[in-house]
GROMACS .gro file of C-alpha atoms in nm:
model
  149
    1UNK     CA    1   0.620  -3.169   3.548
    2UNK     CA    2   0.689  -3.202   3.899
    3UNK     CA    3   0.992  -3.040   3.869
    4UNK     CA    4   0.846  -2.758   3.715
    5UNK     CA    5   0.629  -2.638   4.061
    6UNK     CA    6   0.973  -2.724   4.276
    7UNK     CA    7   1.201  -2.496   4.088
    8UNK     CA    8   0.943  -2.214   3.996
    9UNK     CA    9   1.156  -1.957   3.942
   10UNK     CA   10   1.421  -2.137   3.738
   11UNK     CA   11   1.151  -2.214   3.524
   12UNK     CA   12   1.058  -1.852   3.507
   13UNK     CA   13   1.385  -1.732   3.424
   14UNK     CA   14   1.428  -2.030   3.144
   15UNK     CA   15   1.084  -1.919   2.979
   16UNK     CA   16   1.208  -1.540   3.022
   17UNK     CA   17   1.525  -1.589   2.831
   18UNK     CA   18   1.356  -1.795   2.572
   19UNK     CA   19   1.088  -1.526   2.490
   20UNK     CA   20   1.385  -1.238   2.504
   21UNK     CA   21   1.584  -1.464   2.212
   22UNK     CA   22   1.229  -1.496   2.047
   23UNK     CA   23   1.229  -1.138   2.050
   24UNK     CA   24   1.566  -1.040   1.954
   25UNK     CA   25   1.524  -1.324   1.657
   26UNK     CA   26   1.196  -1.123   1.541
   27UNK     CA   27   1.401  -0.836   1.471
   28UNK     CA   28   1.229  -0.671   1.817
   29UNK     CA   29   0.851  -0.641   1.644
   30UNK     CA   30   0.665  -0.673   1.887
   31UNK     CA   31   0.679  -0.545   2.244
   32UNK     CA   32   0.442  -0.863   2.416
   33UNK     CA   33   0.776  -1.098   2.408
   34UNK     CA   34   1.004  -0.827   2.549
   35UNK     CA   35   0.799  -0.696   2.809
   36UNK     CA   36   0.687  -1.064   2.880
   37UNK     CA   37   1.016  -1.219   2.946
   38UNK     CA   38   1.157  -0.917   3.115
   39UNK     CA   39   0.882  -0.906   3.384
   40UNK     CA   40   0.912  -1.341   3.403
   41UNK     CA   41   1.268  -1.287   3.467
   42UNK     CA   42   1.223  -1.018   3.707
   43UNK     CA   43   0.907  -1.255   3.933
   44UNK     CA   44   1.182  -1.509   3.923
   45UNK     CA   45   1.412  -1.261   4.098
   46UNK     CA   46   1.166  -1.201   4.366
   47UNK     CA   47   1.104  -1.516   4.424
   48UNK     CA   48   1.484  -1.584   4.499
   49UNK     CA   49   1.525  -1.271   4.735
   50UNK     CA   50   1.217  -1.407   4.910
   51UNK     CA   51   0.950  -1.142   4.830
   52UNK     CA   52   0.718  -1.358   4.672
   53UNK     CA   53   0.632  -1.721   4.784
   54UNK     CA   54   0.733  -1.987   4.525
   55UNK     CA   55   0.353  -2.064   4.418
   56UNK     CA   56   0.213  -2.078   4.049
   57UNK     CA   57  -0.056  -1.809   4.122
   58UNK     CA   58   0.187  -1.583   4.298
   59UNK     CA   59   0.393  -1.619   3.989
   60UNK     CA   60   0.147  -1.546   3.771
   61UNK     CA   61  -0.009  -1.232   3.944
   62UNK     CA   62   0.345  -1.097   3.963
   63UNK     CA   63   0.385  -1.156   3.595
   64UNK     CA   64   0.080  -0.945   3.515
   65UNK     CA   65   0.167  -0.708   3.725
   66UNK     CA   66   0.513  -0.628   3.601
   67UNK     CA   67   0.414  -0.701   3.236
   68UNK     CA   68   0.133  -0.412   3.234
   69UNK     CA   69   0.370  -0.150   3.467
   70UNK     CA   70   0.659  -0.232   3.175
   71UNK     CA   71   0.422  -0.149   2.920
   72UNK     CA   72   0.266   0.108   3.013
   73UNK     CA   73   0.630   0.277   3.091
   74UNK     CA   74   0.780   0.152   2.743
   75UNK     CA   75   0.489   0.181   2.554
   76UNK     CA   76   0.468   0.547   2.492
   77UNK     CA   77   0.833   0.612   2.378
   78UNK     CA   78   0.826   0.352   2.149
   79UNK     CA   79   0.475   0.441   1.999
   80UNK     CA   80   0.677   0.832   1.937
   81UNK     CA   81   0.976   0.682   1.820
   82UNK     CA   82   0.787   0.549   1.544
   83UNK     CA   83   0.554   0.864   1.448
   84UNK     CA   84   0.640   1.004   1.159
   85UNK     CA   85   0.687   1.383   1.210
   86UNK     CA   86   0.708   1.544   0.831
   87UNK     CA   87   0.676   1.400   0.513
   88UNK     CA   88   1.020   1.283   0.450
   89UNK     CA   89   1.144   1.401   0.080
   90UNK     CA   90   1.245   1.165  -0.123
   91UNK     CA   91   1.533   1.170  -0.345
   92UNK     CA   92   1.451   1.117  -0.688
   93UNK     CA   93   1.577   1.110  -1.032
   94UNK     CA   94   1.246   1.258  -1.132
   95UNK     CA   95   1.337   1.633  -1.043
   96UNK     CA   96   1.322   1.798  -1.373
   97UNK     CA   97   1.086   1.591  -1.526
   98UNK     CA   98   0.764   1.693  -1.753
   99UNK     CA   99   0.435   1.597  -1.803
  100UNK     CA  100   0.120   1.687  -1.877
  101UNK     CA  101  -0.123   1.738  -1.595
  102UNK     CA  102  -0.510   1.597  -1.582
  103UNK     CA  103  -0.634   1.833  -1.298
  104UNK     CA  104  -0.627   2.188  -1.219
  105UNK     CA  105  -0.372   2.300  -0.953
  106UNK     CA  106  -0.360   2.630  -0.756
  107UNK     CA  107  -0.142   2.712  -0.452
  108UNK     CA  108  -0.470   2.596  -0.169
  109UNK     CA  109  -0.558   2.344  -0.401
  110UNK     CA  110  -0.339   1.991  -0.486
  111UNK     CA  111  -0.470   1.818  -0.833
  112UNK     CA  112  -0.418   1.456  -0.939
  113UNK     CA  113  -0.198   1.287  -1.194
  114UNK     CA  114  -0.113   0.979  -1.334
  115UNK     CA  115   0.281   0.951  -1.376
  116UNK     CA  116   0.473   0.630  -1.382
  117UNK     CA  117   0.207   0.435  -1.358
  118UNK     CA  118   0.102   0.599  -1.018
  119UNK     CA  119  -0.170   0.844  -0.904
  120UNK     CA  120   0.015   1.115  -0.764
  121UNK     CA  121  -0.057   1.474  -0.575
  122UNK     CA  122   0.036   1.747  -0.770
  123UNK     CA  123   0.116   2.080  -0.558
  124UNK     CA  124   0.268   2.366  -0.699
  125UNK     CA  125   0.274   2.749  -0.569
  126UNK     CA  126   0.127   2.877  -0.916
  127UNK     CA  127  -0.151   2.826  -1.096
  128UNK     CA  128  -0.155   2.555  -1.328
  129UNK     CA  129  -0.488   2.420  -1.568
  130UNK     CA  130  -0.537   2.083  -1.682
  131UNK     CA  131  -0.323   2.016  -2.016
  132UNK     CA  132  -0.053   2.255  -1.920
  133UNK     CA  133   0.323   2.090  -1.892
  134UNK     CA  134   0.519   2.054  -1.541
  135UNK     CA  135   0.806   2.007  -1.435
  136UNK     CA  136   0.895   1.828  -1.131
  137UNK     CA  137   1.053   2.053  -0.925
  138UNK     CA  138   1.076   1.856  -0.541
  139UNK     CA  139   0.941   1.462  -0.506
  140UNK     CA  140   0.786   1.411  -0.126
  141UNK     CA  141   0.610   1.046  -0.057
  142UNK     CA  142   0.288   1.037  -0.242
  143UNK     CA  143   0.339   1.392  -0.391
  144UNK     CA  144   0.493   1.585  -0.682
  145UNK     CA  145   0.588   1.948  -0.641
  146UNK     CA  146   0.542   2.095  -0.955
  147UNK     CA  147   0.622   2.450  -1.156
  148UNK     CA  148   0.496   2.556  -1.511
  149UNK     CA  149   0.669   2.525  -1.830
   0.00000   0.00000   0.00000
């Protein structure tokens, strides 16, 4: 343990490196351990050019302080790298498919069905009434575009 307090910032960078494998090993799912071990890594580097004294509160302040600036600067891009933007279609061997529908459907209004075993949104751009026969004309996630018979 003593060693620990004399060689601060090698400590800092070993703990940094360990929470960046950590992170890498996770498949990069969180952004605590990257941020984290970047900014202990960085304190440690300060401490060697002599900018901050070689003290376990000075460490941890800087720490804090480098962790919250890198996530507040990474935090956004990620968070809109991960919106989704449009419902993504999906490609399905369902296109051309018929059934019966349970709801009515008109162009403003989506209806319900149960296909494959799933409670689907039923859109179409006609008018359909409960009992008529679809087709599946377009599959989106969650949602069956649909066209009369």
């Amino acid at each position: 343990m003593e060693n620990m307090f004399t060689n601060l910032p090698h400590f800092l960078i070993g703990i940094g490196l360990v929470l960046l494998v950590l992170e890498v090993l996770m498949g990069f799912t969180t952004i605590l351990l990257l941020t984290l071990g970047i900014s202990m890594i960085l304190a440690s580097g300060l401490m060697y050019v002599g900018i901050l004294d070689e003290a376990l509160l000075d460490a941890f302040i800087a720490v804090a302080i480098i962790d919250a600036v890198l996530t507040l600067a990474v935090w956004r891009p990620l968070k809109l790298l991960q919106r989704d933007r449009a419902p993504k279609e999906v490609k399905s061997d369902w296109i051309g498919t018929q059934f019966e529908l349970e709801s009515d459907v008109a162009p403003g209004k989506p209806g319900t069905a149960r296909f494959s075993g799933v409670v689907w949104t039923i859109k179409s751009t006609s008018t359909l009434q409960k009992g008529d026969t679809a087709e599946v004309v377009k599959v989106e996630v969650g949602v069956l575009h649909v066209k009369p018979i």
